[in-house]
Amino acid sequence: MIGNKTSFKNNAVTRLGESVTLRRRSDTTNSMGGKTAVSNTDLTVNVIFAPIMAKDYKIHSMGLAVPGNMTLYFDDDQDIEEGDIIIRNSEKWSIIAITAEYSGVFHVGVVRNISMVGDRKSTRLNSSHIPLSRMPS
């Protein structure tokens, strides 16, 4: 058994987790509130990816337990926010919710694989598509 929160955090996330890139988008606005620039900041963070389990009641109650989503564990001292992108083995994961915070230990979030999201337009019929008419019988 691990004796204190600090050793748990160091063992669970820092030692067992994997090092990934966190990409945060920053918008620069003018005095009128209009965007003047968009930039990305990349950081290295340690996280643990895990499947969403049946016992994750809060995730299920929020409607986030859907195919393609995973649970993400990260250190309490890492500044990870909803909307950040995690880049893991060339796959991109969007943090869609922070579901639990265990102060001084770790946080739990839900991520969605956005590398797999296709172009919606390609799955719909082209608006110029004309259905074939049927010959009268």
Coordinates of C-alpha atoms in Angstrom, one line a residue:
M1 CA 0.0 0.0 0.0
I2 CA 1.3 3.5 -0.8
G3 CA 1.7 5.7 2.2
N4 CA 0.8 9.2 1.1
K5 CA -0.8 11.2 -1.7
T6 CA 2.5 12.4 -3.0
S7 CA 3.9 8.9 -3.5
F8 CA 0.6 7.8 -5.0
K9 CA 0.7 10.7 -7.5
N10 CA 4.3 10.0 -8.4
N11 CA 3.7 6.3 -8.8
A12 CA 0.4 6.4 -10.6
V13 CA 0.7 9.2 -13.1
T14 CA 4.3 10.2 -13.4
R15 CA 5.8 6.8 -13.3
L16 CA 3.1 4.7 -14.9
G17 CA 1.8 7.3 -17.3
E18 CA 3.1 8.2 -20.7
S19 CA 4.7 11.4 -21.9
V20 CA 2.5 13.2 -24.5
T21 CA 2.2 16.6 -26.1
L22 CA -0.5 18.9 -24.8
R23 CA -1.5 21.6 -27.4
R24 CA -3.4 24.7 -26.1
R25 CA -4.9 27.2 -28.5
S26 CA -4.6 30.8 -27.5
D27 CA -6.6 33.6 -29.1
T28 CA -5.3 37.2 -29.0
T29 CA -8.1 39.8 -29.1
N30 CA -8.2 43.5 -29.7
S31 CA -10.0 46.0 -27.4
M32 CA -13.3 45.4 -29.3
G33 CA -13.1 41.7 -28.6
G34 CA -12.2 40.7 -32.2
K35 CA -9.6 38.0 -32.8
T36 CA -6.4 39.3 -34.1
A37 CA -4.3 36.2 -33.9
V38 CA -4.5 32.5 -33.0
S39 CA -1.5 30.6 -31.7
N40 CA -0.7 27.1 -30.3
T41 CA 1.4 26.4 -27.3
D42 CA 2.9 22.8 -26.9
L43 CA 3.7 21.4 -23.5
T44 CA 4.9 17.9 -22.4
V45 CA 2.7 16.3 -19.8
N46 CA 2.3 12.8 -18.3
V47 CA -1.1 11.1 -18.5
I48 CA -2.7 7.7 -18.2
F49 CA -5.3 6.7 -20.8
A50 CA -7.8 4.1 -19.7
P51 CA -11.1 2.7 -21.0
I52 CA -14.3 4.1 -19.5
M53 CA -15.5 1.5 -17.0
A54 CA -19.0 0.6 -15.9
K55 CA -18.1 1.9 -12.4
D56 CA -17.5 5.4 -13.8
Y57 CA -21.0 6.5 -12.9
K58 CA -20.4 10.3 -13.3
I59 CA -19.1 9.8 -16.9
H60 CA -22.1 7.6 -17.7
S61 CA -24.5 10.1 -16.2
M62 CA -23.0 12.9 -18.3
G63 CA -23.6 10.9 -21.5
L64 CA -19.8 10.7 -22.2
A65 CA -19.5 6.9 -22.2
V66 CA -19.6 6.6 -25.9
P67 CA -17.4 4.6 -28.3
G68 CA -14.2 6.5 -29.1
N69 CA -14.0 8.2 -25.7
M70 CA -11.5 7.3 -23.0
T71 CA -10.7 8.3 -19.4
L72 CA -7.6 10.4 -18.9
Y73 CA -5.8 10.7 -15.6
F74 CA -3.3 13.5 -15.0
D75 CA -1.4 15.0 -12.2
D76 CA -3.0 17.7 -10.0
D77 CA -0.1 20.1 -10.7
Q78 CA -0.5 19.9 -14.5
D79 CA -2.5 22.7 -16.0
I80 CA -4.8 20.7 -18.3
E81 CA -8.2 22.3 -19.4
E82 CA -11.2 21.3 -21.4
G83 CA -10.6 22.1 -25.0
D84 CA -6.9 21.2 -24.9
I85 CA -5.6 18.7 -27.4
I86 CA -3.4 15.7 -26.4
I87 CA -1.2 14.3 -29.2
R88 CA -0.4 10.7 -28.6
N89 CA 1.4 8.5 -31.2
S90 CA 0.2 10.9 -34.0
E91 CA -3.4 10.6 -32.8
K92 CA -5.2 13.7 -31.5
W93 CA -7.5 13.6 -28.5
S94 CA -9.7 16.5 -27.4
I95 CA -10.3 16.9 -23.7
I96 CA -14.1 17.2 -23.6
A97 CA -14.7 17.2 -19.8
I98 CA -12.9 17.2 -16.5
T99 CA -15.0 14.9 -14.4
A100 CA -13.3 14.6 -11.1
E101 CA -10.6 16.3 -9.0
Y102 CA -8.8 14.5 -6.2
S103 CA -7.0 17.4 -4.7
G104 CA -3.3 16.9 -4.3
V105 CA -3.4 13.6 -6.1
F106 CA -4.8 13.6 -9.7
H107 CA -7.6 14.7 -12.0
V108 CA -9.9 12.6 -14.2
G109 CA -11.1 13.8 -17.6
V110 CA -12.7 12.4 -20.7
V111 CA -11.1 12.6 -24.1
R112 CA -12.4 12.0 -27.6
N113 CA -10.3 10.8 -30.4
I114 CA -10.5 13.6 -33.0
S115 CA -8.1 11.9 -35.4
M116 CA -10.9 9.5 -36.4
V117 CA -13.6 12.2 -37.0
G118 CA -14.2 12.3 -40.7
D119 CA -15.5 15.0 -43.0
R120 CA -19.3 15.0 -42.5
K121 CA -19.8 16.3 -46.0
S122 CA -18.3 13.1 -47.5
T123 CA -20.9 10.9 -45.9
R124 CA -23.9 12.8 -47.3
L125 CA -25.3 12.9 -50.7
N126 CA -24.1 15.7 -52.9
S127 CA -26.8 18.4 -53.1
S128 CA -26.6 18.2 -56.9
H129 CA -27.4 14.4 -56.8
I130 CA -30.5 13.7 -58.9
P131 CA -32.3 10.5 -58.1
L132 CA -32.8 8.1 -61.0
S133 CA -36.4 8.0 -62.0
R134 CA -38.2 4.8 -62.1
M135 CA -39.9 3.5 -65.3
P136 CA -43.6 3.0 -65.0
S137 CA -44.6 -0.7 -64.6

